[in-house]
Each structure stands twice: as C-alpha cells, then as structure tokens.
Amino acid sequence: MGYLMGSNKIIASAPGKVTLFGEHAVVYGEPALVMSIGKRVYVTTELRNDNLVKIVASDLQLPGVSVTFSGDELIIETDYGKTLSAVAYLRGAIDIVSKYLGIFKGVNVFVRSEMPVGAGLGTSAAVAVATVLAYSKALGYDLEKREIARLGWEVEKSVQGIASPMDTSITTYGGVIKVKLLGGNNYEVKELQASTSLPIVIGYVEREARTKDLIMKVKDLMSRHPDLVSNIIKIIGILVEKAEKTLMEGNLMLLGELMNINQGLLDALGVSNKRLSDLIYAARTAGALGSKITGAGGGGCVIALAPNNQEGVEVAMRLSGGLTMRTSLGGTGAMVHSHEPHTS
Amino acid sequence: MGYLMGSNKIIASAPGKVTLFGEHAVVYGEPALVMSIGKRVYVTTELRNDNLVKIVASDLQLPGVSVTFSGDELIIETDYGKTLSAVAYLRGAIDIVSKYLGIFKGVNVFVRSEMPVGAGLGTSAAVAVATVLAYSKALGYDLEKREIARLGWEVEKSVQGIASPMDTSITTYGGVIKVKLLGGNNYEVKELQASTSLPIVIGYVEREARTKDLIMKVKDLMSRHPDLVSNIIKIIGILVEKAEKTLMEGNLMLLGELMNINQGLLDALGVSNKRLSDLIYAARTAGALGSKITGAGGGGCVIALAPNNQEGVEVAMRLSGGLTMRTSLGGTGAMVHSHEPHTS
C-alpha cells in the first residue's frame, strides 16, 4: 500500500457475524443465537516514533481513505470529503486501549475488510476488536479474550452512545453465542461450544428502513395485536432453544427447517419485504436447506444454509437481484497473524 | 348454444368461495372464515318430454363438452375423449333431487362457469348447488336454503366419497361462514352477518402438490416440532376470532394486516413456495392492504384485498406470473334468475 513497515508490525483479524435465530424476539427478552462468519476484518498496526495516529482504510466499500489525526485535529488524505464511520471505531480503539494500559504511542493503522460496512454483519465490532488486539499487542501486551471483548464493547459504546455487547462478544470469541436481554442495558451472553464450519450464502439487498424503525414497526404491531404478536415472539423463543440443541448435534436438515419456520414467523411480524422474500425463496428453490432474514429485516441481509450447493444457491440469489457472498458459519474469533492471509 | 328452450327454462346460479382465514389450522380444530366471491356458476335447466338427461358444459376450462346419458349409458357428444368431473356433480344433483322429491323428469342442463375448475374456488359445490336449485325449481318445488345446502352436500359426498359441508354451505348462503371441525366427519357451520362487498384480486399459479399432500406436510412438521407447530396453529385460531370481529366492523386496514400475519404463519407451516410468495409480495407492493394464500397452498390461489387499487394489484400479480381474476368478497348465495345476467 505504499507504506514501508518495520518488523514491529502486528496483524490482527476478527470475524463478522450473523444472527442465526431470534432477531426481534430478543428485544422482548427471548434468547437469540449469533454466529461468527468466515469473512473478517484485518487490522495491521505499526508503532511510530512520533505521537501521530495514521489510519489507512481500504476495501470498506468506499474508495481508499487515508486519515491522519493528532490530538483532535483530523487530516483526511484523500480527495473524498468524507471519512468512514469505521475510522471512528479505529480511533476509539486506540484511545481506549491507551487509557486501559496507561500507555500511548503513535501508530500507523491499516484496515482491510472482506465484508461491506453497514450491512448488519458486525463490521464495526470486528474493526473495534481487531484494533484493540493489534494495538495492545504492538504495545507489548497480551490481553485476555475477556479484556479484548470488554474493551471492544467500550469502543462501540463510545462511538454509538449505546451498544449491545453481542457483536463485540461474537467477534472476539468466534463460534456461537446465545444472547439474552435482561432489562435496562443488561445482557446475558453465553458462549456455546463452537460447531463445525457450516457453508452458507449471504445475500444483501438495499435497506428500506433502519433497524430502529423495524423495531418500532414490530412494537406497533404488538400494541394492536398483543395476543398474536406476544405468542409469535414466544414461539421464536422456543425455536431458539431447539435450534441451539440442533446446532450442537450438527443436524443440518433440521437446522434448515427451523430457519424456514423462523422466517415465516418474521414474515408474520411484518419485517420482510418483496426483495428479501425473493432471495429467500430463490435460495430454497436452488436447494438451500433453509433461508431467512438475518438481522432486523426491511432489506439488508438474508442467510441461506447451503452445505451441498453453495454456488448454485449464490447464483439463484444473484439472479433474484441480491448482492451475495459465500462464506461459512463459525469462523475463528479475534486472532493475531504472523502474516496477512489472502482473502478467502 | 343451438338448443331451443321453452318457457319452462329455469336459470339458477351459485357463487364460488375463498378461505379468508384459518386454512390448515381448521384441520386441527381451529375455526376458519370462508367467504363467497363475486364469480358464479350458472346452471340452466329445461324439462324434456322424454327421460333423457342432456348436459352441455361450456366455459369450464375445457372446450365445450356435451354429454347425454340415459340410465347408465353415457354419450359424449364432442370430439374430446374426456368428460368434465363437473359432469359428475351435475348428474349427481339430478339424481339426488329426484330421489328427494320422488319425481324424475328428463332435462336439458346448461352449465357456464365464471371460475376455473380445480383452483380451490369451490366450483364443484357451486355446480352441485345451482343444479339442485334449478332442477328442483323446474320440477315445481321451492326448496328452503337449508334443504338446498344439504342436498348439495349429498351430491359432493356421492361424487367424492367424503366432503365437508363448507363449500356447499357458503355457495348456498353466500356472505361469510365460520367453520369448525368437531372430530370424525362432524362440522359446525355458523352463518355470519354478510358484510359489504369487498374488492379483491385472486391470483392463481399451478399447483405443485395436492391438498392432501400439503395437509400431510403440515402433519409431518407437527410430528417433528409439536411445540412450535401446535402454537402456530393456536395463534391462527386466535387470529380467526379477531378477523371475524374485524370483518363485521368493516375495518379493511386491520383486516389486511391480519391477512398478512396469517400469511406469515402459513409460511412458517411450510405451505408457501416461490411462486405464491412472488404473487403475495407483488400484490402488497402494488398497494394491496393484505395478501395471502387461500386454501392449502403449494401453488393454487392467492387472495389480495385491494379496495382502492384493484387494477394495479391485478397487473402486478400478472407481471409476477399469475393468472388473475378481479372480483369481490361476499357474493349473494344461490339464487334463481329471471334471465341469465352478463358475465361480470
């Protein structure tokens, strides 16, 4: 990338995530299953001899952006008059690690993402966690996973004001977690035995509404039909418990079937739309064992479980108008690399 | 049609039907709401001076077929080597009315349908009931609705071996009925106050599976996931009760919303498919207040509530690959006409 790096270069990566079961119901206190995926964010840090923090972010679905800041002054080194929101997470991570360790050193940070930003795949959490890991390691510290996850969460909270620890947990640990809201800002995050890697296809269509709006939409429906909606939410809760067991047993046929039932229930909650529905049924017609919305819906991502026909399912979803990505469920959590691997 | 008719000609008609809410759940003892539609079957009878029964069936989605029978001998008067299954219902109706009244007279029967046969719109029940009405009237009897409905049901049972009284009830009375299975072959049919006429669009795609197979599919899903499926069925039951009230109040927005929730729950039961889903979301995108499968699913009919944009919704469903029909909910039950009306 045109920057010479010394031998004190640290490369860290962290995976994206999908909500496999239980979105929306999680808002009402039911558990959700969240899994890491095979697509990752790579953050490389190299300490400098001055106090500058220099950030180069490429492949974040914007043309390469280079940003330098010192104190509160921000210097954007491209022609484009906008920075990535991801830059805020990088800078936040540097700040929070410095405060936590009581050390600050200038650093060059290079970021590369295999995933789009803002699609609901947890890219910002992966950026935060990978940066926490790389920068702390560059400063000479081997933080525990527990510390990395907590600092990553602090970064998300500092940037967003409010954040769940879900994304930062799953990107730190990888595998599967079960999340449950306990009221207020309290969450319960349970790490499950990481399962074998499951081939999936992720489809993406433009979002018509924000997550917040979709949560409000379900709340509205709940207020008009509490007898129906509260029962649908409860069924999703039962389904998540079954899905947890099924995932641990590795029964993919059954897992796909549960995905389809979950999808119907999300459809009943009114968070699907024509484009999502097109992708979901295209995937099933092409042989996916199951397919559903992942995340809030109203556009965004669809996930299809396709152990035997990943390519065919991907083609079908593209023909139905989606951007697609082949990957797997259950990617390794945040880690340090001796050298940056090639893109999978 | 090339047959001269005397002044003893009787014209009767009976409407088709759609299941508005509760299909599949009805199999498990939950109520279903069934409504007549604005499309009808017309049966004209004219007594003969001999003992022949001559049947001319046109517009039954086969080229005109003319059949004559005397006793058990059947004479097919077209080049086509097949008769309509509808012919069996016509003949059954003549037989059963004759037995009931203790009179037999030869008769010419002309049938015309505004609906396709075998799409799940209750055409065979409409044929049976309209024939019972026309032939009994031709013989000089004014049967009560109750008698007509029962004789129509007898016709369906004689042809099919087994039949629910649902279709023959709704085509006799028109409007709305609430049906509940009581175990064995027992049913409870409750006539509701007929609501105002509601504009709808019916879409049709080829069926991939028979009703029986789809009922088995849901049964299989129930056996694997009783905790999920029995709760989904129960929610549909609650929804049908709400829908009944909503229909009586004439709140179309709410009625559409309930249709969409019912559709999601049917999707969760696994009875939708890509082509049905395409029609359903095309209708909503074009402004339908609600849209759902009507009947067993796996192909067949979709219904869209479109009080303000019937034409646009129809076009959208056609562009998505469906055959369509504009009509209304809540058509008049079986009746005698002084002359045959033009097709609506």
Coordinates of C-alpha atoms in Angstrom, one line a residue, chain B:
Chain B
M1 CA -75.9 -22.6 -27.8
G2 CA -78.0 -24.0 -30.5
Y3 CA -80.7 -25.5 -28.2
L4 CA -84.1 -24.1 -28.4
M5 CA -85.6 -23.6 -25.0
G6 CA -89.2 -23.4 -23.9
S7 CA -90.7 -21.1 -21.3
N8 CA -90.1 -23.7 -18.6
K9 CA -86.4 -22.7 -18.6
I10 CA -85.0 -22.1 -15.1
I11 CA -81.8 -20.3 -14.6
A12 CA -80.0 -20.7 -11.2
S13 CA -76.6 -19.5 -10.1
A14 CA -74.3 -20.1 -7.1
P15 CA -71.0 -18.3 -6.1
G16 CA -67.5 -19.6 -5.7
K17 CA -65.7 -19.2 -2.4
V18 CA -62.3 -18.4 -0.8
T19 CA -61.0 -19.3 2.6
L20 CA -60.2 -15.9 4.1
F21 CA -58.6 -17.0 7.3
G22 CA -57.7 -20.3 9.0
E23 CA -56.8 -22.8 6.4
H24 CA -54.7 -25.7 7.7
A25 CA -55.5 -24.7 11.3
V26 CA -59.0 -25.8 10.6
V27 CA -57.7 -29.4 10.4
Y28 CA -56.6 -29.1 14.0
G29 CA -59.9 -27.9 15.3
E30 CA -59.5 -24.2 15.0
P31 CA -62.2 -22.1 13.2
A32 CA -61.9 -20.9 9.7
L33 CA -63.6 -18.0 7.9
V34 CA -64.9 -18.7 4.4
M35 CA -66.5 -16.2 2.1
S36 CA -68.4 -16.3 -1.1
I37 CA -66.9 -14.4 -4.1
G38 CA -68.5 -12.4 -7.0
K39 CA -67.8 -15.1 -9.6
R40 CA -70.6 -17.6 -10.1
V41 CA -71.6 -20.8 -11.8
Y42 CA -74.9 -20.6 -13.9
V43 CA -77.0 -23.7 -14.4
T44 CA -80.0 -23.6 -16.7
T45 CA -82.5 -26.5 -16.7
E46 CA -85.2 -27.1 -19.2
L47 CA -87.5 -30.2 -18.8
R48 CA -87.8 -32.6 -21.7
N49 CA -90.6 -34.7 -22.9
D50 CA -88.5 -37.9 -22.6
N51 CA -86.4 -39.5 -19.9
L52 CA -83.0 -38.3 -21.2
V53 CA -80.7 -36.0 -19.3
K54 CA -78.6 -33.9 -21.6
I55 CA -75.8 -31.8 -20.2
V56 CA -73.9 -29.0 -22.0
A57 CA -71.0 -27.7 -20.1
S58 CA -69.1 -24.7 -21.5
D59 CA -66.5 -22.4 -20.0
L60 CA -65.3 -25.0 -17.5
Q61 CA -61.7 -24.6 -18.7
L62 CA -62.2 -27.3 -21.3
P63 CA -63.6 -26.7 -24.7
G64 CA -67.4 -27.2 -24.8
V65 CA -68.4 -30.7 -23.9
S66 CA -71.8 -32.1 -24.5
V67 CA -72.9 -35.2 -22.7
T68 CA -76.1 -37.2 -22.9
F69 CA -77.0 -40.1 -20.7
S70 CA -79.9 -42.3 -20.2
G71 CA -79.8 -44.7 -17.3
D72 CA -76.1 -45.7 -17.0
E73 CA -75.3 -45.1 -20.6
L74 CA -73.1 -42.1 -21.3
I75 CA -72.9 -40.5 -24.7
I76 CA -70.2 -37.8 -25.1
E77 CA -71.1 -35.5 -28.0
T78 CA -67.8 -33.8 -28.6
D79 CA -64.6 -34.9 -30.3
Y80 CA -62.8 -34.8 -26.9
G81 CA -62.5 -38.1 -25.3
K82 CA -62.9 -36.9 -21.8
T83 CA -65.7 -35.5 -19.7
L84 CA -65.5 -32.9 -17.0
S85 CA -65.5 -34.0 -13.5
A86 CA -68.1 -31.3 -13.2
V87 CA -70.5 -33.5 -15.2
A88 CA -70.5 -36.0 -12.3
Y89 CA -71.7 -33.2 -10.0
L90 CA -74.5 -32.3 -12.4
R91 CA -75.7 -35.8 -12.8
G92 CA -75.4 -36.4 -9.1
A93 CA -77.5 -33.4 -8.4
I94 CA -80.3 -34.5 -10.8
D95 CA -80.3 -38.0 -9.2
I96 CA -80.3 -36.7 -5.6
V97 CA -83.1 -34.1 -6.2
S98 CA -85.2 -36.8 -8.0
K99 CA -84.8 -39.2 -5.1
Y100 CA -85.5 -36.5 -2.5
L101 CA -88.7 -35.2 -4.3
G102 CA -89.8 -38.7 -5.6
I103 CA -90.1 -37.3 -9.2
F104 CA -87.9 -37.8 -12.2
K105 CA -88.2 -35.9 -15.5
G106 CA -85.8 -35.7 -18.4
V107 CA -83.9 -32.4 -18.6
N108 CA -81.5 -30.4 -20.6
V109 CA -78.8 -28.8 -18.4
F110 CA -76.6 -26.0 -19.5
V111 CA -73.7 -25.0 -17.3
R112 CA -71.5 -21.9 -17.5
S113 CA -68.8 -21.0 -15.0
E114 CA -67.0 -17.7 -14.5
M115 CA -64.3 -19.5 -12.5
P116 CA -61.7 -22.1 -13.3
V117 CA -62.4 -25.7 -12.1
G118 CA -60.0 -27.2 -9.7
A119 CA -58.4 -24.0 -8.5
G120 CA -59.8 -24.3 -5.0
L121 CA -62.6 -21.8 -5.5
G122 CA -65.4 -24.3 -4.8
T123 CA -66.6 -24.6 -8.3
S124 CA -67.9 -28.1 -7.9
A125 CA -70.0 -27.2 -4.9
A126 CA -71.4 -24.2 -6.8
V127 CA -72.3 -26.5 -9.7
A128 CA -73.9 -29.0 -7.4
V129 CA -76.0 -26.4 -5.5
A130 CA -77.0 -24.4 -8.6
T131 CA -78.2 -27.6 -10.3
V132 CA -80.1 -28.7 -7.2
L133 CA -81.8 -25.3 -7.2
A134 CA -82.6 -25.1 -10.9
Y135 CA -83.8 -28.7 -11.3
S136 CA -86.0 -28.7 -8.2
K137 CA -87.5 -25.4 -9.3
A138 CA -88.1 -26.8 -12.8
L139 CA -89.9 -29.7 -11.1
G140 CA -92.1 -27.1 -9.4
Y141 CA -90.6 -27.1 -5.9
D142 CA -89.4 -24.1 -3.9
L143 CA -86.8 -25.8 -1.6
E144 CA -85.6 -24.0 1.5
K145 CA -81.9 -22.9 1.7
R146 CA -81.4 -25.5 4.4
E147 CA -82.6 -28.2 2.1
I148 CA -80.6 -27.0 -0.9
A149 CA -77.4 -26.9 1.2
R150 CA -77.9 -30.4 2.5
L151 CA -78.8 -31.8 -0.9
G152 CA -75.7 -30.1 -2.4
W153 CA -73.6 -31.7 0.3
E154 CA -75.1 -35.1 -0.5
V155 CA -74.1 -34.5 -4.1
E156 CA -70.5 -33.8 -3.1
K157 CA -70.4 -36.8 -0.9
S158 CA -71.8 -39.1 -3.6
V159 CA -69.2 -37.9 -6.1
Q160 CA -66.1 -37.6 -3.8
G161 CA -66.9 -40.2 -1.2
I162 CA -66.1 -37.7 1.5
A163 CA -66.8 -34.0 1.6
S164 CA -67.1 -31.1 4.1
P165 CA -70.3 -29.1 4.1
M166 CA -68.2 -26.0 4.0
D167 CA -68.3 -25.3 0.2
T168 CA -71.9 -26.3 -0.3
S169 CA -72.9 -24.1 2.7
I170 CA -71.1 -21.0 1.6
T171 CA -72.3 -21.3 -2.0
T172 CA -75.9 -21.7 -0.8
Y173 CA -76.0 -18.9 1.7
G174 CA -73.3 -16.5 0.4
G175 CA -71.6 -14.0 2.6
V176 CA -69.4 -15.4 5.4
I177 CA -69.4 -18.6 7.3
K178 CA -67.3 -19.7 10.2
V179 CA -66.5 -23.4 10.1
K180 CA -65.2 -25.6 12.9
L181 CA -64.4 -29.4 12.7
L182 CA -65.7 -31.3 15.7
G183 CA -64.0 -34.6 15.1
G184 CA -65.0 -37.5 13.0
N185 CA -66.9 -36.2 10.0
N186 CA -68.7 -33.6 12.1
Y187 CA -68.5 -29.9 11.4
E188 CA -70.0 -26.8 12.9
V189 CA -71.0 -24.2 10.3
K190 CA -72.0 -20.8 11.6
E191 CA -73.5 -18.2 9.2
L192 CA -72.3 -14.7 10.0
Q193 CA -74.0 -11.5 9.1
A194 CA -73.0 -10.9 5.4
S195 CA -70.6 -8.0 5.2
T196 CA -70.5 -5.4 2.4
S197 CA -68.9 -6.4 -0.8
L198 CA -65.1 -6.2 -0.6
P199 CA -63.0 -5.8 -3.8
I200 CA -60.3 -8.4 -4.1
V201 CA -57.9 -9.9 -6.7
I202 CA -57.4 -13.6 -6.9
G203 CA -54.2 -14.9 -8.3
Y204 CA -53.5 -18.4 -9.4
V205 CA -50.4 -20.4 -10.1
E206 CA -50.0 -24.0 -11.0
R207 CA -50.2 -26.4 -8.0
E208 CA -47.1 -28.3 -7.2
A209 CA -48.8 -30.6 -4.7
R210 CA -52.4 -31.7 -3.9
T211 CA -54.3 -30.5 -0.8
K212 CA -53.9 -34.0 0.8
D213 CA -50.1 -33.8 0.4
L214 CA -50.0 -30.3 2.0
I215 CA -52.1 -31.4 4.9
M216 CA -49.6 -34.3 5.3
K217 CA -46.7 -31.9 5.1
V218 CA -48.0 -29.9 8.0
K219 CA -48.7 -33.1 9.9
D220 CA -45.1 -34.1 9.4
L221 CA -43.9 -30.8 10.6
M222 CA -46.2 -31.1 13.6
S223 CA -44.7 -34.5 14.5
R224 CA -41.2 -33.1 14.4
H225 CA -41.9 -29.8 16.1
P226 CA -45.2 -30.2 18.1
D227 CA -44.1 -27.4 20.5
L228 CA -43.7 -24.9 17.6
V229 CA -46.5 -26.0 15.2
S230 CA -49.3 -26.5 17.8
N231 CA -48.6 -23.0 19.0
I232 CA -48.7 -21.6 15.5
I233 CA -52.0 -23.3 14.9
K234 CA -53.3 -21.8 18.1
I235 CA -52.3 -18.3 17.1
I236 CA -54.1 -18.8 13.8
G237 CA -57.2 -19.7 15.8
I238 CA -56.9 -16.5 17.8
L239 CA -56.4 -14.6 14.6
V240 CA -59.6 -16.0 13.0
E241 CA -61.7 -14.8 16.0
K242 CA -60.1 -11.3 15.6
A243 CA -60.7 -11.4 11.9
E244 CA -64.4 -12.3 12.4
K245 CA -64.9 -9.2 14.6
T246 CA -62.8 -7.0 12.2
L247 CA -64.8 -8.2 9.2
M248 CA -68.1 -7.4 10.9
E249 CA -66.8 -3.9 11.8
G250 CA -65.6 -3.4 8.2
N251 CA -62.1 -2.2 9.2
L252 CA -60.3 -3.1 6.0
M253 CA -56.8 -1.8 7.0
L254 CA -56.9 -4.1 10.0
L255 CA -58.3 -7.0 8.0
G256 CA -55.4 -6.7 5.6
E257 CA -52.9 -6.6 8.4
L258 CA -54.5 -9.8 9.8
M259 CA -54.2 -11.4 6.3
N260 CA -50.5 -10.6 6.3
I261 CA -50.0 -12.1 9.7
N262 CA -51.9 -15.2 8.7
Q263 CA -49.8 -15.5 5.6
G264 CA -46.5 -15.4 7.7
L265 CA -47.9 -18.2 9.9
L266 CA -48.8 -20.2 6.8
D267 CA -45.3 -19.6 5.5
A268 CA -44.0 -20.9 8.9
L269 CA -46.0 -24.0 8.3
G270 CA -44.2 -24.6 5.1
V271 CA -47.1 -24.4 2.7
S272 CA -46.0 -21.4 0.6
N273 CA -43.5 -21.5 -2.3
K274 CA -41.6 -19.1 -4.5
R275 CA -44.4 -18.5 -7.0
L276 CA -47.0 -17.9 -4.3
S277 CA -44.6 -15.7 -2.4
D278 CA -44.0 -13.7 -5.6
L279 CA -47.7 -13.0 -6.1
I280 CA -48.2 -12.2 -2.4
Y281 CA -45.5 -9.6 -2.3
A282 CA -46.2 -8.2 -5.7
A283 CA -49.8 -7.5 -4.5
R284 CA -48.6 -5.7 -1.4
T285 CA -46.0 -3.7 -3.3
A286 CA -48.8 -2.6 -5.6
G287 CA -50.9 -1.4 -2.7
A288 CA -53.0 -4.3 -1.5
L289 CA -54.0 -3.9 2.1
G290 CA -53.2 -7.6 2.7
S291 CA -52.5 -10.7 0.7
K292 CA -52.2 -14.4 1.5
I293 CA -52.6 -17.9 0.2
T294 CA -56.2 -19.1 0.2
G295 CA -56.6 -22.8 0.6
A296 CA -54.0 -25.4 1.0
G297 CA -51.0 -23.7 -0.7
G298 CA -48.2 -25.3 -2.6
G299 CA -49.5 -23.3 -5.6
G300 CA -53.1 -22.7 -6.2
C301 CA -54.7 -19.4 -5.2
V302 CA -53.6 -16.2 -3.6
I303 CA -56.1 -13.5 -2.4
A304 CA -55.3 -9.8 -2.2
L305 CA -57.6 -7.3 -0.5
A306 CA -57.5 -4.2 -2.8
P307 CA -60.3 -1.8 -2.2
N308 CA -58.5 1.2 -3.8
N309 CA -56.3 -0.3 -6.4
Q310 CA -57.8 -3.4 -7.8
E311 CA -56.5 -2.9 -11.3
G312 CA -52.9 -2.1 -10.2
V313 CA -52.8 -5.1 -7.9
E314 CA -54.0 -7.3 -10.7
V315 CA -51.4 -6.1 -13.1
A316 CA -48.6 -6.6 -10.5
M317 CA -49.7 -10.1 -9.9
R318 CA -49.9 -10.9 -13.6
L319 CA -46.4 -9.5 -14.1
S320 CA -45.3 -11.9 -11.3
G321 CA -46.5 -14.8 -13.4
G322 CA -50.0 -15.4 -12.0
L323 CA -53.3 -15.9 -13.7
T324 CA -55.6 -13.3 -12.1
M325 CA -59.3 -12.5 -11.6
R326 CA -60.8 -9.4 -10.2
T327 CA -63.9 -10.0 -8.1
S328 CA -65.3 -9.2 -4.7
L329 CA -65.9 -11.0 -1.4
G330 CA -69.4 -11.6 -0.1
G331 CA -71.3 -12.5 -3.2
T332 CA -75.0 -13.4 -2.9
G333 CA -75.8 -17.1 -2.3
A334 CA -77.6 -19.5 -4.6
M335 CA -80.5 -17.8 -6.4
V336 CA -82.9 -18.1 -9.4
H337 CA -82.7 -15.6 -12.2
S338 CA -85.4 -14.4 -14.5
H339 CA -82.8 -14.2 -17.2
E340 CA -79.1 -15.0 -17.3
P341 CA -77.0 -11.9 -16.4
H342 CA -74.0 -10.9 -18.4
T343 CA -70.6 -12.0 -17.1
S344 CA -69.3 -9.5 -14.6

